GROMACS .gro file of C-alpha atoms in nm:
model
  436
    1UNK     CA    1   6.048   2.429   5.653
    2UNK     CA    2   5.976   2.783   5.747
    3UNK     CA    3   5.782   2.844   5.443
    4UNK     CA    4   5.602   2.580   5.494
    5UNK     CA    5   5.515   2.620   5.829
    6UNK     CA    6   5.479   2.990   5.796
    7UNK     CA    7   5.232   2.927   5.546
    8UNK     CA    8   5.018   2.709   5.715
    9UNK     CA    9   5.081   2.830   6.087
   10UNK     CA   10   4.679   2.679   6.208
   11UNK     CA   11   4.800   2.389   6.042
   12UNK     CA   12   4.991   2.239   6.375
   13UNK     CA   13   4.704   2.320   6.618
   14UNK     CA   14   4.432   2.150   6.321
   15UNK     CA   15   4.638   1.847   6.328
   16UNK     CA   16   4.680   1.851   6.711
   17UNK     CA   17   4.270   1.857   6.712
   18UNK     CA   18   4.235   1.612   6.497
   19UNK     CA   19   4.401   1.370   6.665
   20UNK     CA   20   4.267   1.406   6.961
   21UNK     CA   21   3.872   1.469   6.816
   22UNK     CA   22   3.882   1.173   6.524
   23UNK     CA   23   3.881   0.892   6.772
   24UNK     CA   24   3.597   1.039   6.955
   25UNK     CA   25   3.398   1.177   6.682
   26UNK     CA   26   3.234   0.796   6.601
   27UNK     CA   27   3.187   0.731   6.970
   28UNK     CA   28   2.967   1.051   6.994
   29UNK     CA   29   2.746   0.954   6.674
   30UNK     CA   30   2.648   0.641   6.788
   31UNK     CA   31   2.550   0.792   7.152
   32UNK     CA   32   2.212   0.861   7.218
   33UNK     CA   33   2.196   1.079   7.538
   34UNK     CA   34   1.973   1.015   7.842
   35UNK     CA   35   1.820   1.313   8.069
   36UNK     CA   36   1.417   1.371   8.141
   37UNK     CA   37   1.171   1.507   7.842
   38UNK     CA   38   1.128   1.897   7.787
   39UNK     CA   39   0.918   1.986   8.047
   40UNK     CA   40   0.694   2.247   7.832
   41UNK     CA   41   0.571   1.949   7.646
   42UNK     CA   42   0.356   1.673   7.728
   43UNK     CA   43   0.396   1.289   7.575
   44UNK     CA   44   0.103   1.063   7.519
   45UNK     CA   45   0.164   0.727   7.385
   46UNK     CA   46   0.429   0.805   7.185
   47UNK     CA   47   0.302   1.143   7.060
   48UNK     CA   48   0.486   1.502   7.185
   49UNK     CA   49   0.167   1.716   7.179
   50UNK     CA   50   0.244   2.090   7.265
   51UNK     CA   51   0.036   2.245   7.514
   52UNK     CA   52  -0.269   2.495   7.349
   53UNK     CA   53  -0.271   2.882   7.505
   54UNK     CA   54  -0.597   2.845   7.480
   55UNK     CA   55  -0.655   2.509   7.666
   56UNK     CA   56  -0.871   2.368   7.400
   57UNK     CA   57  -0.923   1.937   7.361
   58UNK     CA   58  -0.561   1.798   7.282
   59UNK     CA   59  -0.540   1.517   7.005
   60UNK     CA   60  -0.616   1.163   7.197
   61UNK     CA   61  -0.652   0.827   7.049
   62UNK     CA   62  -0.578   0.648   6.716
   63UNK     CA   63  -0.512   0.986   6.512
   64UNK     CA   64  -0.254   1.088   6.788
   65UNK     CA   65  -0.107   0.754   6.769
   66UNK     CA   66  -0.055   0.747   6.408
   67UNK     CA   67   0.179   1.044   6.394
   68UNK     CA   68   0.385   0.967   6.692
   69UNK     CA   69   0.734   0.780   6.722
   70UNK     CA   70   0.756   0.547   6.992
   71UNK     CA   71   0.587   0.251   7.026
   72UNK     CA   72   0.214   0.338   7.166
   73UNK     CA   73   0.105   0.324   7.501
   74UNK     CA   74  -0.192   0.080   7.615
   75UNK     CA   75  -0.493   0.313   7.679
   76UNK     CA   76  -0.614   0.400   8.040
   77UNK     CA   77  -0.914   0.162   8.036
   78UNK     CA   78  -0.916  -0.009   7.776
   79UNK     CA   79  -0.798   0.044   7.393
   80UNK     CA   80  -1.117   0.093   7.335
   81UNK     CA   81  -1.170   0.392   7.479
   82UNK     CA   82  -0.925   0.604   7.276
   83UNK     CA   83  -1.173   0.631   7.072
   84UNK     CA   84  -1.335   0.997   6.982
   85UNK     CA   85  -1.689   0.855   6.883
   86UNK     CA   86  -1.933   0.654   7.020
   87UNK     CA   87  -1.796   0.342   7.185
   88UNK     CA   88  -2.095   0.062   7.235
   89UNK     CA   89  -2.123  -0.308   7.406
   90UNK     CA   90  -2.262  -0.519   7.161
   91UNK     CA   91  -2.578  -0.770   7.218
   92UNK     CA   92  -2.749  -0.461   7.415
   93UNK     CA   93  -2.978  -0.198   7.272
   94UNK     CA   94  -2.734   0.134   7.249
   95UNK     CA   95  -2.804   0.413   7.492
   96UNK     CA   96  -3.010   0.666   7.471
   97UNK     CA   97  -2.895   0.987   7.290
   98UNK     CA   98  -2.709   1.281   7.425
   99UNK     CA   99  -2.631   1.614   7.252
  100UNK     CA  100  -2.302   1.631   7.484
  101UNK     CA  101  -1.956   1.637   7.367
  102UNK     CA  102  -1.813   1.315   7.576
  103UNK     CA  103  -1.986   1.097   7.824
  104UNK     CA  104  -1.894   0.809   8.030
  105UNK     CA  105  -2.146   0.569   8.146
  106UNK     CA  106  -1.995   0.315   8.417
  107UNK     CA  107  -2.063   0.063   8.714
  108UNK     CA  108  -1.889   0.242   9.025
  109UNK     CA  109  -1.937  -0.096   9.189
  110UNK     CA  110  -1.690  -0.329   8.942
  111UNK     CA  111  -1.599  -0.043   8.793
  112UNK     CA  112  -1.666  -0.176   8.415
  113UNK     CA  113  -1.740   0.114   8.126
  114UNK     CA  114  -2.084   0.060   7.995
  115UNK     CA  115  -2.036   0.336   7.700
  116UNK     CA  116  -1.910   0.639   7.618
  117UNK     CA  117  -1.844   0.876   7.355
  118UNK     CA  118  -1.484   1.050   7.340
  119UNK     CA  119  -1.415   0.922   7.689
  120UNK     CA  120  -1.055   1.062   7.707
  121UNK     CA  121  -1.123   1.380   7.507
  122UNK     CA  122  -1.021   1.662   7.700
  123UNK     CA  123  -1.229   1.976   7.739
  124UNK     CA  124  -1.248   2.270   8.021
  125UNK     CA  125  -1.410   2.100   8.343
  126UNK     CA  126  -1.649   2.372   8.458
  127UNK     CA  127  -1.716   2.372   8.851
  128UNK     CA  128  -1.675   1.911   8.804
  129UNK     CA  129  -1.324   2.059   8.898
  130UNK     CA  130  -1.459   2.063   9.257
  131UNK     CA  131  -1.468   1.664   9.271
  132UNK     CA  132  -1.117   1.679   9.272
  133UNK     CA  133  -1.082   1.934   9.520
  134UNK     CA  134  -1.302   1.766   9.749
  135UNK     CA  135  -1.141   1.465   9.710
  136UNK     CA  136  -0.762   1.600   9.788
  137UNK     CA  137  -0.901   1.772  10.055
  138UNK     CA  138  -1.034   1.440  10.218
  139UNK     CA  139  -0.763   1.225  10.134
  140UNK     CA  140  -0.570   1.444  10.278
  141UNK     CA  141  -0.750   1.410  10.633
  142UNK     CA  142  -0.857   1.782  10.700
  143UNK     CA  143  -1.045   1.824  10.963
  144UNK     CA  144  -1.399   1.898  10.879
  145UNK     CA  145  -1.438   2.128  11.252
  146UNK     CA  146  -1.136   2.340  11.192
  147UNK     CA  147  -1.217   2.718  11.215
  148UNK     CA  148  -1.170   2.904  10.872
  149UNK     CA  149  -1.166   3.278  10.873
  150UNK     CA  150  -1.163   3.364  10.439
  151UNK     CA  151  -0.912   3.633  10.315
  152UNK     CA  152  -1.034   3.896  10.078
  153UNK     CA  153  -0.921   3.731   9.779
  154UNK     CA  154  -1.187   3.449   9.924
  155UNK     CA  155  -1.459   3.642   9.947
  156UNK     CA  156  -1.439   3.861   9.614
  157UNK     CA  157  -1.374   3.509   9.415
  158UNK     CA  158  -1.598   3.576   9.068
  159UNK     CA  159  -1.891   3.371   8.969
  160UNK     CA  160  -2.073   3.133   9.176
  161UNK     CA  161  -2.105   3.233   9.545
  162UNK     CA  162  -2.194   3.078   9.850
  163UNK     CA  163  -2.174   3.473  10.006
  164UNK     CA  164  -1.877   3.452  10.237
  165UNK     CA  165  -1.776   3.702  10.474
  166UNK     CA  166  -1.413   3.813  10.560
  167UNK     CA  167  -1.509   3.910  10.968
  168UNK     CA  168  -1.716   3.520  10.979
  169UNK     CA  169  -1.554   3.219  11.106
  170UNK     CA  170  -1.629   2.915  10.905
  171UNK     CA  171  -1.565   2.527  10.980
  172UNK     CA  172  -1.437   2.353  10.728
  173UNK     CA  173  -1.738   2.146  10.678
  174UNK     CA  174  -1.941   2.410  10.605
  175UNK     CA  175  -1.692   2.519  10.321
  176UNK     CA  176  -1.755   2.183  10.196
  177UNK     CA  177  -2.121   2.171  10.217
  178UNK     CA  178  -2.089   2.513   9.989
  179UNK     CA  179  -1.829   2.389   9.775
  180UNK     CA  180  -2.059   2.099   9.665
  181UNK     CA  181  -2.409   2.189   9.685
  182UNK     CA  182  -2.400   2.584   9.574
  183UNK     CA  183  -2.036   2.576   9.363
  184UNK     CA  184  -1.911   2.814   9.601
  185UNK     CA  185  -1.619   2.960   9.405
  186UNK     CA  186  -1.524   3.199   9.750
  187UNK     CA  187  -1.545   2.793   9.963
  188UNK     CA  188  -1.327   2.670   9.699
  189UNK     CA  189  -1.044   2.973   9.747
  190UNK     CA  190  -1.110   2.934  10.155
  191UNK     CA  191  -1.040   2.608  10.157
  192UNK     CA  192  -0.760   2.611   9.953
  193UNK     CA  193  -0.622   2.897  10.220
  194UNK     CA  194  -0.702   2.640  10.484
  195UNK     CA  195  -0.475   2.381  10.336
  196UNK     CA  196  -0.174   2.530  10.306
  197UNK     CA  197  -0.247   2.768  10.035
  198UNK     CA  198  -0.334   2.784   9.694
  199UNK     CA  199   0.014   2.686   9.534
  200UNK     CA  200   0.048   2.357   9.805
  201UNK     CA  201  -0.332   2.253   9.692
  202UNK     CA  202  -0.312   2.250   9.356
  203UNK     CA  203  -0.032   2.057   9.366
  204UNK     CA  204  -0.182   1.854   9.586
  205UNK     CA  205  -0.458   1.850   9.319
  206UNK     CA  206  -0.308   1.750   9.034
  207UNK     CA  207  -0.091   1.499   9.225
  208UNK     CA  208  -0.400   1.296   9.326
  209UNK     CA  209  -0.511   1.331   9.004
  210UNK     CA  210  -0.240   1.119   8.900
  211UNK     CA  211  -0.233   0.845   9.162
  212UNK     CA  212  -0.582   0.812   9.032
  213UNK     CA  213  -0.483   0.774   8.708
  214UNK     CA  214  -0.646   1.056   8.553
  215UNK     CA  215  -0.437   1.179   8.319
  216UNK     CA  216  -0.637   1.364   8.127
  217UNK     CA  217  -0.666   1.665   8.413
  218UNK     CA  218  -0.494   1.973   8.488
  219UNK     CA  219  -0.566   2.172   8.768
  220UNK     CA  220  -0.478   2.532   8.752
  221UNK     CA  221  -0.777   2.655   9.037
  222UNK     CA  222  -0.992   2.497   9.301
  223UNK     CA  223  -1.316   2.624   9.163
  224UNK     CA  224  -1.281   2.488   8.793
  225UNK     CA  225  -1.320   2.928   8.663
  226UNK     CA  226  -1.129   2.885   8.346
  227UNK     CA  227  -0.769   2.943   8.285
  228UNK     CA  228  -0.582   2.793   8.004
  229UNK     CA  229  -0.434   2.455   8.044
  230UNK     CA  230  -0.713   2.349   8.253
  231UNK     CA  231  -0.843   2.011   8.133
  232UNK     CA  232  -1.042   1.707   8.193
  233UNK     CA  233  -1.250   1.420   8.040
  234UNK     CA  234  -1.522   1.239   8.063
  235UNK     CA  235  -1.359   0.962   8.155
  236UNK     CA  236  -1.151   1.134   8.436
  237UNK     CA  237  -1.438   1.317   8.604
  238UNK     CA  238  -1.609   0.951   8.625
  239UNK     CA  239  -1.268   0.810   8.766
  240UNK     CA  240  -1.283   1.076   9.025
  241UNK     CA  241  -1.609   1.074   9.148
  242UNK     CA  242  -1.638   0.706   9.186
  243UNK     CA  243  -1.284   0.746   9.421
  244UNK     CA  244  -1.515   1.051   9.610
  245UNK     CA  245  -1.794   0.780   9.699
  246UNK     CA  246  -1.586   0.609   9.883
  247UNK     CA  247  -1.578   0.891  10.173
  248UNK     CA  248  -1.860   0.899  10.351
  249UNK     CA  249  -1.874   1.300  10.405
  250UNK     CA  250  -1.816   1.313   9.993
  251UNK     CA  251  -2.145   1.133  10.005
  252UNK     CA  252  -2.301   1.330  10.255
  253UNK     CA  253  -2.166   1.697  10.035
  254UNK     CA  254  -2.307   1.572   9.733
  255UNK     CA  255  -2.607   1.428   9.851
  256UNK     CA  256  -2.759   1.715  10.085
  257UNK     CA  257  -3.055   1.920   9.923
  258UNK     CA  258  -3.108   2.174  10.207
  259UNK     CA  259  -2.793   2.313  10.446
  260UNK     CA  260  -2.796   2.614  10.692
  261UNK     CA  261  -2.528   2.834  10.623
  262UNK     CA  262  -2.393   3.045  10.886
  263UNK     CA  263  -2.413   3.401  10.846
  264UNK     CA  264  -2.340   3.721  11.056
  265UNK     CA  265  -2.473   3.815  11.432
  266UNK     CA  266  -2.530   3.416  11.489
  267UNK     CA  267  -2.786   3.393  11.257
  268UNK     CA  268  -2.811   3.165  10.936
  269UNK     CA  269  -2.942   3.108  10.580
  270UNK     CA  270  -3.084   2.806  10.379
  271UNK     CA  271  -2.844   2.699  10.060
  272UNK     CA  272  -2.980   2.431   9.804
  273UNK     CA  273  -2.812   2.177   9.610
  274UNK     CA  274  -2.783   2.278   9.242
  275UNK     CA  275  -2.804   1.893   9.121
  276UNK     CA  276  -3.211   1.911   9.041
  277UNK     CA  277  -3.196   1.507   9.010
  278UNK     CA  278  -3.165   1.462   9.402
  279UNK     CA  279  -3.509   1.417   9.520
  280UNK     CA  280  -3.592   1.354   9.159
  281UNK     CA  281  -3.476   1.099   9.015
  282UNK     CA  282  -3.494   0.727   9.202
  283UNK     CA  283  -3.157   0.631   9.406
  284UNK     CA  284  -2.960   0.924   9.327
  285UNK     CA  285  -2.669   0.983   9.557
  286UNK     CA  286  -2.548   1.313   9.366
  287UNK     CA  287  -2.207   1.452   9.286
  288UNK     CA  288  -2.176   1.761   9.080
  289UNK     CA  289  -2.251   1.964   8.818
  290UNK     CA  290  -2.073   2.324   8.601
  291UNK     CA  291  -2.111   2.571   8.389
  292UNK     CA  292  -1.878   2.819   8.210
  293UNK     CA  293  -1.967   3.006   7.857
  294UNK     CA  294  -1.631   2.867   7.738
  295UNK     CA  295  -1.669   2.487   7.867
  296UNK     CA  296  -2.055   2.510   7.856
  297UNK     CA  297  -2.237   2.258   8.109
  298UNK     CA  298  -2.071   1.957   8.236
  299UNK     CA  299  -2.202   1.710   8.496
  300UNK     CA  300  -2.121   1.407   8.691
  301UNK     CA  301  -2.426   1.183   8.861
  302UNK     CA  302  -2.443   0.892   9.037
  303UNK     CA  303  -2.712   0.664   9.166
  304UNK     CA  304  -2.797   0.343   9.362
  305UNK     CA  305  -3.069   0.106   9.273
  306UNK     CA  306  -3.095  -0.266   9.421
  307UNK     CA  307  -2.716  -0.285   9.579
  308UNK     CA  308  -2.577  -0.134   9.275
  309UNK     CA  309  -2.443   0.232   9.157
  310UNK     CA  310  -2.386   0.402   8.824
  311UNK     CA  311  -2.209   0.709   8.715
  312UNK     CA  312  -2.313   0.899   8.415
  313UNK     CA  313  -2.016   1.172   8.362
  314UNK     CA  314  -2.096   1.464   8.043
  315UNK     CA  315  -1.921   1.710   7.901
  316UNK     CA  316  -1.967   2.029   7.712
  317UNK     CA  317  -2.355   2.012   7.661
  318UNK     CA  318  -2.512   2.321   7.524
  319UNK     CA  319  -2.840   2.223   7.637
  320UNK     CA  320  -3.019   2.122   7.904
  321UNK     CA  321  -2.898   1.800   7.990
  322UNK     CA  322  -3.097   1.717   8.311
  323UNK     CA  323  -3.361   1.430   8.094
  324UNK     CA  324  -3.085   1.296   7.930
  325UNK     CA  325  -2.845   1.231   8.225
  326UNK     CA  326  -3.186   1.075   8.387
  327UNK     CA  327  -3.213   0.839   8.068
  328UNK     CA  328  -2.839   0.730   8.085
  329UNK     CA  329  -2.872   0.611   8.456
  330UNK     CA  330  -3.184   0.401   8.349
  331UNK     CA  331  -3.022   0.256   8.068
  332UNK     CA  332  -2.673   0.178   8.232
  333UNK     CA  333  -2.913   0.039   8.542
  334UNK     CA  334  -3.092  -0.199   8.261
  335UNK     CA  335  -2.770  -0.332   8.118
  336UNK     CA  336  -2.525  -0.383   8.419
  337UNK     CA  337  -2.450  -0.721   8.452
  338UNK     CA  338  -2.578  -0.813   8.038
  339UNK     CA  339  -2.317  -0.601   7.857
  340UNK     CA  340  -2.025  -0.660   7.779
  341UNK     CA  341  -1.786  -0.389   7.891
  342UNK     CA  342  -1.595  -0.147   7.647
  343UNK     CA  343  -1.376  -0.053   7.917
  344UNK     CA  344  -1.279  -0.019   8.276
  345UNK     CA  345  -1.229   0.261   8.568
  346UNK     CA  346  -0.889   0.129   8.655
  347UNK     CA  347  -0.743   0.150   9.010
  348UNK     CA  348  -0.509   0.426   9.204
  349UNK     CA  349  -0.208   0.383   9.185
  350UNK     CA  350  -0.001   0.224   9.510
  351UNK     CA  351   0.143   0.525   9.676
  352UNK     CA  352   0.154   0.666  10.009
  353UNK     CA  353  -0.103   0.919  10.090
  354UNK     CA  354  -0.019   1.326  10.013
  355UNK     CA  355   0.235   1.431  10.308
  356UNK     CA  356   0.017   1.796  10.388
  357UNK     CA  357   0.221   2.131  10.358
  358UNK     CA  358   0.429   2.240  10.668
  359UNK     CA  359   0.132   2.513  10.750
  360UNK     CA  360  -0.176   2.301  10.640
  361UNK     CA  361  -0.383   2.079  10.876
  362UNK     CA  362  -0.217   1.748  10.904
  363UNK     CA  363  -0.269   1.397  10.717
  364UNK     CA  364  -0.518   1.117  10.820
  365UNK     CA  365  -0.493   0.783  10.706
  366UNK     CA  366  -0.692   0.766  10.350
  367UNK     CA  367  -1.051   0.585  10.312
  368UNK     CA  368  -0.993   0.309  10.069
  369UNK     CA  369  -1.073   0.401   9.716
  370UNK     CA  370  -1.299   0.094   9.537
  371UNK     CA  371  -1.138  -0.150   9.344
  372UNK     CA  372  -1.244  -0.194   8.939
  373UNK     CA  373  -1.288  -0.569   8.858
  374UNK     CA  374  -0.977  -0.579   8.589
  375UNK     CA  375  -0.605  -0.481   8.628
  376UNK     CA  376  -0.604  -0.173   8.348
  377UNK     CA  377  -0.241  -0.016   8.250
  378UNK     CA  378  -0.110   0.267   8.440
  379UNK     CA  379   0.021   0.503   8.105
  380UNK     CA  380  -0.244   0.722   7.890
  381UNK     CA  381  -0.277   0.712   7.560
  382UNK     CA  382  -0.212   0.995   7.262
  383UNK     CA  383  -0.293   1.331   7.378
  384UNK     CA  384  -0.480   1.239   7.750
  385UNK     CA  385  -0.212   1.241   8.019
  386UNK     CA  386   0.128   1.266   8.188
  387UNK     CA  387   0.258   0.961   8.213
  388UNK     CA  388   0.629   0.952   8.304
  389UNK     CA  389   0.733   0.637   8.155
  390UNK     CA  390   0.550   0.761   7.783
  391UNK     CA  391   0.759   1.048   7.839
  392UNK     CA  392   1.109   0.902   7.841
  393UNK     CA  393   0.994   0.663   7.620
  394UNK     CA  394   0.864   0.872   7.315
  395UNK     CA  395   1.130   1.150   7.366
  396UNK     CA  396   1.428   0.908   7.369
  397UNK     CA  397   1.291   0.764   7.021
  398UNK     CA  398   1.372   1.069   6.902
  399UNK     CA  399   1.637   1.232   7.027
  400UNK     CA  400   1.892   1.007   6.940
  401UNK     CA  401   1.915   1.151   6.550
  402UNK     CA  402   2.100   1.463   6.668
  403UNK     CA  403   2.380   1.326   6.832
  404UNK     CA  404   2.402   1.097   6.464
  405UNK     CA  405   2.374   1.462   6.317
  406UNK     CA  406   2.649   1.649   6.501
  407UNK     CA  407   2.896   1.342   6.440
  408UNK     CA  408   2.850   1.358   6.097
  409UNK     CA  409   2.921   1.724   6.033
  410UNK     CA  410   3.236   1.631   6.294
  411UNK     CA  411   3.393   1.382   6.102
  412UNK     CA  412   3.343   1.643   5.755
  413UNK     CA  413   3.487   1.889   5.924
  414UNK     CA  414   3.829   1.697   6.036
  415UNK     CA  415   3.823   1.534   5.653
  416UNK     CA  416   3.826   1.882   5.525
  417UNK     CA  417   4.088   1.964   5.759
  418UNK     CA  418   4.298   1.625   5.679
  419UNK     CA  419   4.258   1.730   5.307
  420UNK     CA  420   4.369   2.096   5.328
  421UNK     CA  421   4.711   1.997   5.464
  422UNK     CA  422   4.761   1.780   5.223
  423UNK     CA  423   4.708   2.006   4.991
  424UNK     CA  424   4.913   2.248   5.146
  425UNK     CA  425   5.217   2.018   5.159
  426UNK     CA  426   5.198   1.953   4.820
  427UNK     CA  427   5.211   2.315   4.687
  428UNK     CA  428   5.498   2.412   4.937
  429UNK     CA  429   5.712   2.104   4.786
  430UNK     CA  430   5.609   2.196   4.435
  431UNK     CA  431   5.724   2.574   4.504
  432UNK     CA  432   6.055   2.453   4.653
  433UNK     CA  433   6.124   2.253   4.345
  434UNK     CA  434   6.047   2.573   4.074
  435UNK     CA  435   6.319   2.748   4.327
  436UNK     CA  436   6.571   2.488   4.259
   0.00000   0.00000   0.00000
């Protein structure tokens, strides 16, 4: 007995663990554990898509779908709309050609999608960015006549300037007023300062941007300068803008072609919309345009003609796009009300309004964003958006095959054991039997 045990002194302690393991072992294969998604990845539809470094367009749409493994996700909008070419009514004439990437032609008033082209295709937004800020900054009830004194990071913001000074006060509706009509990068930075800071308003951001819905956007600034991971679509920017119009200062930001600006020793100095449409082109309310060399020219209008309004939303033109935006609006105008709709601009979602950082100016009650005419579903499809319940949904599809992995190399594991001290008896009695 010594022998044998001296032999084979792990034996005791294998046999020990296998008693206690086996029983488990099957239990542990067939569970499937629970927990939230890897946060470094984002799940569309039932598609894991792993962030760019460069923030280029992520897949979206039926090519996503086809290599994902969960069941797919209805499409914000409409299924239609996850598509990355032209999507037309039918029984209308089509519109009128545009040499941008995506576009988004839609009544703001029921809220239906006319046409578009790559709707949920996401590209770098430009200075369109600023809807958003705009919009988070009024939802958030800030008070246009607060006093705003810019830091130095403020003032020295690059690119598009409304020429702020650190020793000026500002209100806060005159950082608007730049924001919108002159794409003042340095507004965009001050009034982030004003409302709690940059970290608390891009969070505040990119949380509205999901009660609306618009899943396709990532804010990383206020000002829309590029940095990687910051994305939009046509279809967003459209969504956003039509939830601005329903604030009657957005409408007055977007829509003012001449502003005095203050400037130093009392005096002032005349800023001009950049939209050249306003004055232009019959009805047009505004909203905003951009311009990187990476994202190239993007721009949201909108316009109201006999009770009715229509947004035309671009993105990444390389041209000048000014004609063509004016020949959308007339065509989406002429078929409002005849076409059939490819898609809708579907509602915010029910939640309370953004609670405002401990050191920011405090919350209003929210202006009521307008209602689309059809209930549209709340997850994004392949490659546009975070949507929560996608998340769990796609990434529990697929996580179950380790645990069925582990418990199988388990179970071979205690069989080898099992089998070695069999073995192991057997040559200890055969030796004891040559001895005799």
């Amino acid at each position: 007995m010594r022998r044998l045990w001296g032999c084979w002194g792990v034996r005791p302690v294998s046999v020990v663990v296998a008693c206690v393991l086996l029983p488990a072992a099957p239990a542990y294969a067939l569970q499937a554990p629970t927990g939230a998604p890897d946060s470094g990845r984002m799940v569309r539809a039932g598609v894991t898509v792993q962030p760019t470094a460069q923030g280029d367009r992520l897949p979206n749409g039926p090519a996503a779908r086809r290599s994902g493994t969960a069941e797919p996700r209805p499409v914000v909008g409409g299924e239609r709309l996850a598509s990355r070419g032209l999507v037309l009514p039918r029984g209308v004439k089509p519109p009128p050609k545009t040499k941008a990437a995506a576009f988004v032609v839609a009544d703001a008033d029921t809220g239906e999608v006319l046409a578009a082209k790559d709707p949920h295709g996401r590209y770098r937004p430009a200075s369109t960015l600023k809807i958003l800020t705009a919009v988070t900054l009024l939802r958030a009830g800030i008070d246009k006549n607060m006093k705003v004194k810019p830091s130095v990071t403020a003032v020295n913001q690059e690119g598009s300037a409304v020429g702020l000074k650190p020793q000026r006060i500002y209100t806060v509706d005159d950082l608007m007023l730049a924001l919108m009509m002159v794409s003042g990068n340095d507004a965009a930075m001050a009034l982030a300062e004003a409302n709690g800071g940059l970290a608390a308003t891009l969070r505040a951001m990119n949380a509205e941007a999901r009660r609306l819905q618009a899943y396709d956007t990532v804010a990383k600034t206020p000002s829309g300068l590029d940095k990687p991971g910051q994305l939009t679509s046509a279809y967003d920017l459209a969504l956003i803008s039509r939830a601005g119009l329903a604030y009657p200062d957005f409408r007055r930001y977007v829509g003012t072609r001449l502003a005095d600006f203050p400037a130093p020793r009392g005096k002032t100095y005349q800023i001009a919309n950049h939209n050249r449409l306003l004055g232009r082109y019959k009805g047009m309310i505004g909203v905003k345009n951009g311009w990187t060399s990476k994202a190239q020219a993007s721009f949201v209008g909108a316009a109201r003609r006999d009770g009715h309004t229509i947004i035309v939303a671009i993105m990444r033109h390389k041209g000048y796009f000014w004609d063509e935006v004016a020949a959308l609006l007339d065509w989406g105008f002429a078929v409002r009300g005849k076409a059939e709709p490819v898609g809708h601009l579907v509602d915010p979602l029910p939640e309370p309004a953004l609670s405002p950082s401990p050191d920011g100016p405090k919350a209003a009650a929210p202006a009521a964003t307008p209602s689309a005419s059809a209930t549209a579903a709340a997850n994004p499809d392949g490659g546009t958006g975070d949507a929560p319940g996608a998340a769990a949904s796609a990434e529990s599809a697929t996580s179950g095959v380790v645990p069925y992995t582990v418990g199988a190399a388990l179970l071979a594991a205690l069989l080898w054991i099992v089998t070695g001290l069999v073995r192991g008896a057997t040559r200890s009695r055969g030796r004891r039997a040559r001895r005799r």
